């Protein structure tokens, strides 16, 4: 009985993994970066590059690189902070100034509360709705514009982070930063602009719903705007982080990186969702208040940005490796199936000709059909005259 169970288990077909959206995937190699000019120590001898042993697993390696290359990445982040200065100016100063300019800062909510008190007070519902729509909404649009400006320098930071992640040694941080800026700035600008605009649409739809709710009558349009923008916008926001990792890690064009990002998301959705949620969480902490938001900005600008970049690069590299392995397994399985089919039907791989739309095998001959023997010509003396 036990023997039969073992035989049945062995006969069960092995479930083959299939690469979702395989037609969109481009199996590209990792980028090879140019080496820096090495310092000549002695005549004929140059300075050796320091090598550090980091874990092979992708996210453990990202955390190890964060600790081991902290000083180098921190210096690169100082250049990136210059691109984020418009954000902190709008957030820390102009937002409060704009609120006072629009709303005036003085309200009278004590009107019509009883006998002897003058009427004509402000309405809390109208004031709150104005705060959402006339103050918060323009400020969020301004902050989105500053994030687009910051995305221009994101490619330079990612290039430095990628070289540290793959141990492509570089000593001249400023030169490396601006080399990455010149090479990748437009790719990060396009990708992050699309992501920021999607996030802006989600935020505006939410503020519109809160404005209508403050007035006490949110209509069907407010509900539909929030539901549809968040249902379609949240998955689309995961594309940009994967693309940002692929730009600097693999030899891909912009559209190849876009298609590979879709393939990685389809084949490793949980990894992408977890990394994206952890990346966006610090920005949501800015809603806690002005002082807390400034602290979060300082932590993210100087430290958190290149930590997030390390995890985005690890996510993209792991996704590319996983998809490449699945694609190789699929090709091997197809080759094995073709060989098995050839063994079962040996005439399948021979040349066939198509006659009137039907395939016929030239080399195939039925067993019952016998070959005609060639007729033997008897010898005849040419000198002998033929009888008439």
XYZ file of N, CA and C in Angstrom, residues 191-295:
315
model
N 9.780 59.571 -15.212
C 9.150 58.521 -14.402
C 8.533 59.091 -13.126
N 9.285 59.932 -12.413
C 8.784 60.460 -11.150
C 7.712 61.515 -11.364
N 7.751 62.249 -12.466
C 6.683 63.217 -12.749
C 5.349 62.507 -12.918
N 5.361 61.393 -13.647
C 4.120 60.615 -13.809
C 3.615 60.115 -12.463
N 4.525 59.602 -11.632
C 4.115 59.098 -10.320
C 3.598 60.227 -9.428
N 4.253 61.380 -9.455
C 3.823 62.510 -8.618
C 2.464 63.027 -9.056
N 2.221 63.088 -10.364
C 0.918 63.544 -10.846
C -0.193 62.574 -10.463
N 0.108 61.270 -10.485
C -0.887 60.285 -10.044
C -1.184 60.470 -8.551
N -0.132 60.645 -7.752
C -0.338 60.887 -6.321
C -1.067 62.190 -6.064
N -0.800 63.209 -6.883
C -1.505 64.490 -6.728
C -2.988 64.332 -7.018
N -3.318 63.556 -8.054
C -4.736 63.319 -8.356
C -5.428 62.602 -7.200
N -4.742 61.656 -6.582
C -5.317 60.955 -5.427
C -5.533 61.912 -4.255
N -4.550 62.798 -4.016
C -4.685 63.742 -2.914
C -5.776 64.775 -3.146
N -5.900 65.272 -4.375
C -6.934 66.270 -4.674
C -8.324 65.659 -4.560
N -8.474 64.415 -5.030
C -9.786 63.759 -4.899
C -10.166 63.575 -3.436
N -9.183 63.267 -2.599
C -9.469 63.114 -1.167
C -9.839 64.449 -0.531
N -9.138 65.529 -0.884
C -9.464 66.849 -0.337
C -10.844 67.320 -0.813
N -11.188 67.001 -2.047
C -12.520 67.364 -2.541
C -13.609 66.636 -1.754
N -13.356 65.374 -1.450
C -14.334 64.623 -0.653
C -14.449 65.206 0.753
N -13.317 65.572 1.372
C -13.351 66.162 2.717
C -14.050 67.515 2.703
N -13.866 68.281 1.639
C -14.554 69.572 1.527
C -16.071 69.377 1.461
N -16.507 68.438 0.625
C -17.936 68.157 0.517
C -18.491 67.590 1.822
N -17.677 66.778 2.488
C -18.128 66.206 3.763
C -18.255 67.281 4.834
N -17.361 68.278 4.818
C -17.459 69.378 5.785
C -18.724 70.184 5.590
N -19.169 70.287 4.340
C -20.428 70.990 4.066
C -21.644 70.128 4.365
N -21.439 68.850 4.616
C -22.522 67.971 5.034
C -23.230 67.243 3.928
N -22.777 67.390 2.673
C -23.500 66.737 1.572
C -22.535 66.252 0.503
N -21.711 65.226 0.785
C -20.846 64.682 -0.268
C -21.678 63.931 -1.305
N -21.565 64.333 -2.550
C -22.356 63.717 -3.605
C -21.706 62.463 -4.167
N -22.371 61.894 -5.166
C -21.852 60.676 -5.788
C -20.532 60.938 -6.504
N -20.376 62.166 -7.063
C -19.132 62.495 -7.743
C -17.940 62.490 -6.815
N -18.135 62.956 -5.573
C -17.029 62.963 -4.611
C -16.615 61.548 -4.247
N -17.602 60.677 -4.040
C -17.288 59.274 -3.722
C -16.585 58.590 -4.897
N -17.100 58.798 -6.092
C -16.518 58.146 -7.272
C -15.095 58.640 -7.522
N -14.867 59.936 -7.303
C -13.529 60.476 -7.530
C -12.510 59.823 -6.607
N -12.845 59.679 -5.338
C -11.922 59.059 -4.384
C -11.722 57.579 -4.700
N -12.804 56.874 -4.937
C -12.712 55.425 -5.139
C -11.908 55.085 -6.385
N -12.232 55.737 -7.500
C -11.580 55.365 -8.757
C -10.124 55.824 -8.805
N -9.834 57.006 -8.290
C -8.443 57.466 -8.314
C -7.560 56.608 -7.422
N -8.078 56.142 -6.293
C -7.268 55.318 -5.405
C -7.179 53.870 -5.889
N -8.233 53.357 -6.501
C -8.183 51.977 -7.007
C -7.196 51.865 -8.167
N -7.257 52.837 -9.082
C -6.361 52.778 -10.242
C -5.019 53.450 -9.973
N -5.004 54.438 -9.096
C -3.763 55.174 -8.862
C -2.760 54.423 -8.005
N -3.231 53.725 -6.967
C -2.308 53.023 -6.073
C -1.476 51.974 -6.802
N -2.052 51.103 -7.655
C -1.187 50.152 -8.393
C -0.223 50.843 -9.350
N -0.663 51.955 -9.973
C 0.219 52.645 -10.911
C 1.415 53.287 -10.218
N 1.266 53.628 -8.945
C 2.373 54.229 -8.207
C 3.529 53.266 -7.985
N 3.290 51.960 -8.114
C 4.364 50.986 -7.899
C 5.296 50.869 -9.102
N 4.914 51.429 -10.245
C 5.745 51.282 -11.446
C 7.009 52.120 -11.345
N 6.879 53.360 -10.894
C 8.029 54.276 -10.855
C 9.166 53.779 -9.967
N 8.929 53.266 -8.746
C 10.062 52.766 -7.952
C 10.830 51.642 -8.623
N 10.131 50.728 -9.286
C 10.826 49.635 -9.972
C 11.640 50.182 -11.142
N 11.066 51.128 -11.886
C 11.792 51.721 -13.005
C 13.032 52.478 -12.525
N 12.912 53.183 -11.415
C 14.060 53.938 -10.899
C 15.216 53.015 -10.533
N 14.903 51.830 -10.035
C 15.964 50.865 -9.765
C 16.556 50.273 -11.024
N 15.730 50.050 -12.043
C 16.205 49.427 -13.281
C 17.050 50.374 -14.121
N 16.794 51.682 -14.059
C 17.524 52.634 -14.890
C 19.034 52.526 -14.692
N 19.465 52.394 -13.433
C 20.899 52.428 -13.141
C 21.510 51.042 -13.006
N 20.706 50.011 -12.886
C 21.262 48.680 -12.632
C 21.444 47.847 -13.887
N 20.562 47.964 -14.883
C 20.595 47.078 -16.035
C 20.635 47.876 -17.339
N 21.156 47.227 -18.367
C 21.272 47.831 -19.693
C 19.913 47.793 -20.387
N 19.088 48.783 -20.092
C 17.735 48.845 -20.626
C 17.435 50.251 -21.115
N 16.666 50.334 -22.182
C 16.153 51.626 -22.603
C 14.992 52.031 -21.692
N 14.480 53.239 -21.905
C 13.393 53.720 -21.049
C 12.157 52.837 -21.185
N 11.770 52.495 -22.399
C 10.569 51.692 -22.602
C 10.792 50.237 -22.193
N 12.002 49.719 -22.356
C 12.297 48.375 -21.866
C 12.216 48.332 -20.342
N 12.694 49.378 -19.675
C 12.584 49.436 -18.214
C 11.123 49.501 -17.780
N 10.303 50.238 -18.546
C 8.876 50.318 -18.226
C 8.214 48.938 -18.349
N 8.490 48.225 -19.437
C 7.892 46.910 -19.631
C 8.413 45.907 -18.610
N 9.708 45.956 -18.303
C 10.254 45.054 -17.288
C 9.671 45.345 -15.909
N 9.379 46.614 -15.637
C 8.751 46.952 -14.351
C 7.376 46.302 -14.237
N 6.615 46.303 -15.331
C 5.311 45.644 -15.320
C 5.465 44.140 -15.076
N 6.476 43.532 -15.689
C 6.702 42.091 -15.515
C 7.098 41.781 -14.082
N 7.973 42.592 -13.493
C 8.410 42.362 -12.105
C 7.235 42.509 -11.147
N 6.399 43.524 -11.354
C 5.231 43.719 -10.483
C 4.267 42.543 -10.605
N 4.097 42.022 -11.820
C 3.174 40.903 -12.028
C 3.687 39.612 -11.418
N 5.009 39.434 -11.336
C 5.578 38.184 -10.842
C 6.050 38.257 -9.387
N 6.223 39.445 -8.850
C 6.609 39.590 -7.436
C 5.819 40.736 -6.809
N 4.488 40.618 -6.750
C 3.679 41.762 -6.283
C 3.860 42.076 -4.810
N 4.000 41.053 -3.961
C 4.096 41.304 -2.521
C 5.383 42.047 -2.176
N 6.483 41.682 -2.804
C 7.746 42.372 -2.555
C 7.639 43.842 -2.942
N 7.060 44.121 -4.100
C 6.946 45.497 -4.581
C 6.021 46.308 -3.677
N 4.908 45.727 -3.268
C 3.952 46.458 -2.416
C 4.575 46.803 -1.074
N 5.278 45.850 -0.465
C 5.876 46.092 0.850
C 6.923 47.196 0.766
N 7.797 47.142 -0.236
C 8.846 48.158 -0.367
C 8.241 49.533 -0.654
N 7.222 49.600 -1.492
C 6.604 50.889 -1.826
C 5.879 51.497 -0.624
N 5.193 50.672 0.148
C 4.495 51.183 1.334
C 5.490 51.738 2.344
N 6.591 51.018 2.571
C 7.609 51.494 3.508
C 8.282 52.763 2.993
N 8.352 52.941 1.681
C 8.989 54.135 1.119
C 8.101 55.363 1.235
N 6.787 55.173 1.104
C 5.859 56.307 1.142
C 5.507 56.701 2.573
N 5.659 55.798 3.514
C 5.259 56.059 4.901
C 5.898 57.320 5.493
N 7.208 57.593 5.272
C 7.770 58.829 5.846
C 7.096 60.101 5.341
N 6.653 60.122 4.078
C 5.967 61.313 3.575
C 4.632 61.528 4.274
N 3.964 60.447 4.618
C 2.692 60.578 5.335
C 2.895 61.103 6.751
N 4.086 60.878 7.316
C 4.359 61.390 8.657
C 4.440 62.911 8.690
N 4.652 63.530 7.535
C 4.699 64.992 7.489
C 3.346 65.615 7.811
N 2.261 64.830 7.706
C 0.938 65.352 8.024
C 0.715 65.518 9.528
N 1.637 64.990 10.348
C 1.454 65.064 11.802
C 1.596 66.481 12.354
N 2.295 67.346 11.648
C 2.473 68.716 12.141
C 3.717 69.344 11.549
N 3.846 70.669 11.757
C 4.943 71.407 11.156
C 6.295 70.965 11.722
N 6.419 70.918 13.042
C 7.705 70.590 13.663
C 8.096 69.162 13.329
N 7.148 68.240 13.470
C 7.436 66.839 13.183
C 7.761 66.657 11.698
N 7.102 67.409 10.837
C 7.372 67.316 9.409
C 8.776 67.780 9.056
N 9.254 68.833 9.704
C 10.616 69.313 9.453
C 11.639 68.277 9.886
N 11.385 67.604 11.012
C 12.299 66.552 11.477
C 12.335 65.389 10.480
